XYZ file of C-alpha atoms in Angstrom:
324
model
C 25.694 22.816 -52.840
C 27.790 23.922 -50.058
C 26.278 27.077 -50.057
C 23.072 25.708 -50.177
C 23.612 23.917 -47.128
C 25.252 26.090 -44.884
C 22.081 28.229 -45.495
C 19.717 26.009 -44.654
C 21.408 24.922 -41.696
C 21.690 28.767 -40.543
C 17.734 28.997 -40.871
C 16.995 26.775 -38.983
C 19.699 27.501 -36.015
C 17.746 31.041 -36.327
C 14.548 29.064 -36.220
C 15.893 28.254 -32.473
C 16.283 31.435 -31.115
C 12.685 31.880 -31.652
C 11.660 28.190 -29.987
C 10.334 28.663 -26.230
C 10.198 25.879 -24.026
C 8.440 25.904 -20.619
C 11.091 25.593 -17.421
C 9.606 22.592 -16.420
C 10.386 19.482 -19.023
C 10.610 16.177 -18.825
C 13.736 14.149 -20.094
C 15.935 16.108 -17.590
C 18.496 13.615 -17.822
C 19.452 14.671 -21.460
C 20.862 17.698 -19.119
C 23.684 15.587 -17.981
C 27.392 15.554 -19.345
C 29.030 12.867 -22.261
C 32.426 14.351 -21.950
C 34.279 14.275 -18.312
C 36.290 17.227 -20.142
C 33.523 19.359 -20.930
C 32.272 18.022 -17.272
C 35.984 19.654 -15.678
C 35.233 22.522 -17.658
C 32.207 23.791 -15.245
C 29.611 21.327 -16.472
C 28.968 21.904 -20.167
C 31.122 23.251 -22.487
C 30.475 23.538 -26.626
C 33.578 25.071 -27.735
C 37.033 23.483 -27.178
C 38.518 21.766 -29.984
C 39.406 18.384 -29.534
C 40.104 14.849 -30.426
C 36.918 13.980 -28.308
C 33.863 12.037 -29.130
C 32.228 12.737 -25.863
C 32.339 16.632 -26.777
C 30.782 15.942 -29.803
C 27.195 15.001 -28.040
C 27.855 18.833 -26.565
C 28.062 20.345 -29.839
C 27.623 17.774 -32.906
C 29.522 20.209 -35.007
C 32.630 19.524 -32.721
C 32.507 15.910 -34.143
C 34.977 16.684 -37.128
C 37.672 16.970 -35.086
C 37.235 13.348 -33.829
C 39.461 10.722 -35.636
C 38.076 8.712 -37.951
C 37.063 4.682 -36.675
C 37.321 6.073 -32.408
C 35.042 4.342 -30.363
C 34.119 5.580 -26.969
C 33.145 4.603 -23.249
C 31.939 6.898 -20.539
C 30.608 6.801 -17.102
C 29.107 8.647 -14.089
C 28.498 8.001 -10.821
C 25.619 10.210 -10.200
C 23.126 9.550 -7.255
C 23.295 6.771 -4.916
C 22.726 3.692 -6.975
C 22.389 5.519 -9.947
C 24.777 5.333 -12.779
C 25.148 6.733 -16.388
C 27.186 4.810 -18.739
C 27.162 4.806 -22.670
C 29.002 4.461 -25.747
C 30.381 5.944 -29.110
C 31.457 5.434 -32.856
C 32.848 7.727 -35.423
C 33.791 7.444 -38.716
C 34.690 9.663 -42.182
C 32.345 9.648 -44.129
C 34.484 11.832 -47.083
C 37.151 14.195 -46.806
C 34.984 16.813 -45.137
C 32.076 14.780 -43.172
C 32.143 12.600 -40.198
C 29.142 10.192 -39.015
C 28.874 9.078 -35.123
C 26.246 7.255 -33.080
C 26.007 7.560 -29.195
C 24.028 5.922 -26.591
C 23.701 7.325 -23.106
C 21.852 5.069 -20.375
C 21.168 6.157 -16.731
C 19.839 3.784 -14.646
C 18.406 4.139 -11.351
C 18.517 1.007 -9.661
C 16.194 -1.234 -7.883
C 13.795 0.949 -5.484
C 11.103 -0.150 -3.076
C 7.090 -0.456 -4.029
C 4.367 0.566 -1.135
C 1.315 1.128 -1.102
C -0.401 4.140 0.131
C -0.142 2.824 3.766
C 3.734 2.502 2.851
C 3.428 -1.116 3.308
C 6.971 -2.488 0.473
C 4.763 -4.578 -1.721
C 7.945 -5.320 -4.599
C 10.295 -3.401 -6.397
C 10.395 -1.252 -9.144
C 13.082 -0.244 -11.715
C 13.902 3.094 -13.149
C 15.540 4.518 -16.430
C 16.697 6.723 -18.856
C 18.092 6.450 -22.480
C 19.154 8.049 -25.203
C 20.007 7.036 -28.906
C 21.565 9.589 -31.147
C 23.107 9.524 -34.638
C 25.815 12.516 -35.310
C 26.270 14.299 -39.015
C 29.162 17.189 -38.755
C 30.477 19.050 -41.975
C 32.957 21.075 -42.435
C 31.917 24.415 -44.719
C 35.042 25.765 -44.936
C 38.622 24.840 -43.424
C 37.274 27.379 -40.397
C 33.684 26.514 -40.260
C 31.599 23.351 -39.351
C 27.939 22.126 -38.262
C 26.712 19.651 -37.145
C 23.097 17.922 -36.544
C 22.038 15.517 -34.171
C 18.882 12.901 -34.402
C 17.770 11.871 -30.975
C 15.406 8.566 -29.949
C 14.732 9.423 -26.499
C 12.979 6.965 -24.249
C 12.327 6.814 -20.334
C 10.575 3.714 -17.855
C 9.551 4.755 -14.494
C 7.467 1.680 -13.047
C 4.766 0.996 -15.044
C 5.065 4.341 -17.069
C 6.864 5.250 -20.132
C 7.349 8.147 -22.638
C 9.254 8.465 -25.965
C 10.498 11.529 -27.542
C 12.679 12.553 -31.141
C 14.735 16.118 -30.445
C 17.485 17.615 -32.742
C 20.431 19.428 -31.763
C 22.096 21.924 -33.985
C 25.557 22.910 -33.453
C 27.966 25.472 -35.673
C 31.244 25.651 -34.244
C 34.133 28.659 -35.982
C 37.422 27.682 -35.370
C 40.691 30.047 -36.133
C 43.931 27.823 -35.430
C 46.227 31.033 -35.834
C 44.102 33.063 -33.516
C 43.631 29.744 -31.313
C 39.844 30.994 -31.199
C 37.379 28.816 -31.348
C 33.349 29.886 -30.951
C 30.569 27.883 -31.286
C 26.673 28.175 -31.163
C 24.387 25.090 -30.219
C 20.501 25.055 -30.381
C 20.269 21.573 -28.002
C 17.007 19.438 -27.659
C 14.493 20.762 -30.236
C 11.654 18.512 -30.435
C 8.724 16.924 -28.356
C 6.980 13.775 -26.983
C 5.312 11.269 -29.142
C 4.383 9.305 -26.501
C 3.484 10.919 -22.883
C 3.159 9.643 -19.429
C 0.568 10.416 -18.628
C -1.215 12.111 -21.575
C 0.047 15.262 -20.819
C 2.772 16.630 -22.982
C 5.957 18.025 -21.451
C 8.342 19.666 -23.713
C 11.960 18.835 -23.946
C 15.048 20.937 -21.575
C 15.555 23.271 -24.718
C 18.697 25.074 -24.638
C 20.210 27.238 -26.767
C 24.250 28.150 -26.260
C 26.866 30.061 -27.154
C 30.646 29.068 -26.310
C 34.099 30.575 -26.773
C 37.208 29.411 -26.048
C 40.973 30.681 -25.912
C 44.243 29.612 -26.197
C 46.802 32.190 -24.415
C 49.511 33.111 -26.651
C 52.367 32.749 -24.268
C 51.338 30.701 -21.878
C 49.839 26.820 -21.809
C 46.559 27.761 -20.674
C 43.032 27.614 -22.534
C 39.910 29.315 -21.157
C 36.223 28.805 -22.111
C 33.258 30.422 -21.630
C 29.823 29.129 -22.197
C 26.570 30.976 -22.015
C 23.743 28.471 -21.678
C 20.101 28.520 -21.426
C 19.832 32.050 -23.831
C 16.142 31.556 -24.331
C 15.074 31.352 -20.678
C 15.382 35.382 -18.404
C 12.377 34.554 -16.310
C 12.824 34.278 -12.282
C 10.170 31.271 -12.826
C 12.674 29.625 -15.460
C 15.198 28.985 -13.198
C 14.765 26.886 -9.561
C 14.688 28.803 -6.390
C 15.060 32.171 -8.358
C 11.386 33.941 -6.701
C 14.185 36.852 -4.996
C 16.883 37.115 -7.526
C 17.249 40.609 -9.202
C 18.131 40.657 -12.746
C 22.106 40.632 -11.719
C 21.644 37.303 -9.979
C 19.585 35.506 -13.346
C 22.310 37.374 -15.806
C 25.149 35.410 -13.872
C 23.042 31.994 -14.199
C 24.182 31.653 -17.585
C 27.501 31.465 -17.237
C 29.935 28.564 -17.046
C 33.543 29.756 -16.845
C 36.033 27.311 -16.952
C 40.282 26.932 -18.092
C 42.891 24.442 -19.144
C 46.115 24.254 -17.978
C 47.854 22.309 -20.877
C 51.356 21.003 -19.568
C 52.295 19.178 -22.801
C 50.649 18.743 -26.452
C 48.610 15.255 -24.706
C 47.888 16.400 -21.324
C 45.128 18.983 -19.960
C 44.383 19.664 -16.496
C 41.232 21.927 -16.171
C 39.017 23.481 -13.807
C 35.428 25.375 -13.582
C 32.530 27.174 -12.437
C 28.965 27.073 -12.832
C 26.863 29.678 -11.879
C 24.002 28.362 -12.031
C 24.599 24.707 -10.540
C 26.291 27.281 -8.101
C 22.907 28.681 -7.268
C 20.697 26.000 -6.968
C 23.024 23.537 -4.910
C 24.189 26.328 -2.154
C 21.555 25.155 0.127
C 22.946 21.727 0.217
C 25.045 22.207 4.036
C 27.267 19.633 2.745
C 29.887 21.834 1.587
C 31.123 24.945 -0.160
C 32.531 23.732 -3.205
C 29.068 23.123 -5.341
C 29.478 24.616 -8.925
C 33.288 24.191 -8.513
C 34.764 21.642 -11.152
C 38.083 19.904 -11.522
C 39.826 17.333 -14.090
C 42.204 16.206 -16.101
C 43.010 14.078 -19.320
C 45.560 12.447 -21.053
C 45.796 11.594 -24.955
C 48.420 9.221 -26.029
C 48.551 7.813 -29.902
C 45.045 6.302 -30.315
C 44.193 6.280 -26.710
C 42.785 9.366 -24.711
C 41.405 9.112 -21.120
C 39.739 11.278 -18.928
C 38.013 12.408 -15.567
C 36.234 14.925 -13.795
C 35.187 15.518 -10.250
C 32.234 17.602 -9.276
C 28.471 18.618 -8.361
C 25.123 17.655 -9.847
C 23.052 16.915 -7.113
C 22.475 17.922 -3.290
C 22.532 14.583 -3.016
C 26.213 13.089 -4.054
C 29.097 14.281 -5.977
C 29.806 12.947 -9.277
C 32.942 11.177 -10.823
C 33.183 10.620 -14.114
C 34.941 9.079 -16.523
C 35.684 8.785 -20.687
C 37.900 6.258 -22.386
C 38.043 5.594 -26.251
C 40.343 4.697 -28.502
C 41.225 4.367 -32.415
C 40.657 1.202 -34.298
């Protein structure tokens, strides 16, 4: 049966390489960060190893190594006004299978309505949300996946659109080696209700991750390759002049972990992309720069992260959860 399994699952993560996606997609928000360590980390991040639920809506094969009965809290401070908060549960489900449901909500605030003279006539409300429920399994004592069903819904005024996506993760850990690699086929799926009748396909993204833990010295480094499906100029923003050097770096997220003790990690990254596309902000030179730090103490773990999303504002965010 386990056999069985594990096969299927590899079809379809297969299945993914072949699924293209336009650049432009609706739902961007899905883009956004659960974990303020995989946040620290450079912006995404789909291979550490950790006691973290947030890092399990990265890669849901990362879920088994979440403790069994946590329940998490995030937030992000994102744009002016505009927040993204949500929530977690995880429990065993047998000796070898965990089950977790996440919610992430990003609200926009309360904006002015004109009219085409500009003349404010109200207010209007804006938001995002997503529902997921997390299945991860582990094949062996070295392998796991994961799968991820996704209820995706967004209100802007007096429009709406739904969506259902899967994400796929496998995720290959070796504690002796302190190797960990992990692939992630993220937001397969479409609409089933548009906007404006026009369908818009989902940010696709398929991802491959490996991460490191130095022999002789308390440092872990990581590095993701995201967006494997898109090496187009036209897939990427602002991209018209970039040779194919400049679109090869745009997948990579680099990022490491200084670990002081066995319940403390203070980490730093870069994103290439984010990098690229925020450069032309003149607010400051540190866009696609990352920093944060956590700290994980019996049934309670905390963390934050510091960094760049938007031209717009910087970001803090932030993850509690604990055992109960």
């Amino acid at each position: 049966m386990k056999r069985y399994i594990l096969s299927l699952f590899m079809v379809l993560t297969w299945m993914a390489f072949g699924y293209a996606q336009d650049a432009h997609s609706a739902f961007s928000f899905l883009q956004l960060p659960s974990s303020s360590h995989a946040s620290a980390l450079g912006g995404d991040n789909v291979s550490v190893v950790e006691d973290d639920l947030g890092l399990a809506v990265h890669n849901p094969a990362l879920l088994t190594n979440v403790s069994g009965r946590t329940l998490g809290l995030n937030y992000m401070s994102y744009l002016q006004r505009t927040n993204v908060v949500g929530a977690g549960y995880a429990m065993e489900i047998g000796e070898r299978s965990m089950l977790g449901f996440q919610v992430q909500y990003l609200d926009f605030g309360s904006m002015k309505n004109t009219d085409a003279e500009g003349n404010v006539i109200g207010n209007f409300s804006a938001k995002d949300m997503v529902m997921m429920t997390t299945y991860s399994f582990d094949f062996t004592d070295r392998l796991a996946g994961g799968v991820s069903a996704k209820f995706i819904y967004s209100n802007y005024e007096q429009v709406y659109s739904l969506a259902l996506g899967v994400d796929l993760g496998l995720n290959y850990y070796n504690p002796d080696a302190m190797l960990s690699a992990s692939l992630v086929a993220r937001n397969l799926g479409g609409q089933v209700k548009t906007f404006d009748g026009v369908h818009e396909s989902l940010p696709f993204n398929l991802i491959v991750g490996l991460t490191k833990e130095l022999e002789h010295a308390p440092i872990r480094l990581s590095l993701t390759l995201t967006d494997l499906d898109k090496w187009q100029a036209t897939d990427f923003y602002n991209s018209s002049d970039d040779s194919w050097k400049d679109i090869l770096l745009k997948h990579f997220i680099v990022g490491a972990d200084i670990l002081p003790t066995s319940s403390t990690y203070v980490s730093v990254g870069y994103n290439f992309l984010l990098r690229s596309e925020l450069k032309g902000s003149d607010r400051h030179s540190l866009e696609g720069f990352f920093v944060g730090a956590g700290l994980n103490v019996s049934r309670i773990k905390v963390g934050v992260s510091y960094g760049n999303y938007h031209v717009a504002a910087s970001s803090l965010m932030m993850n509690f959860a604990i055992g109960i």
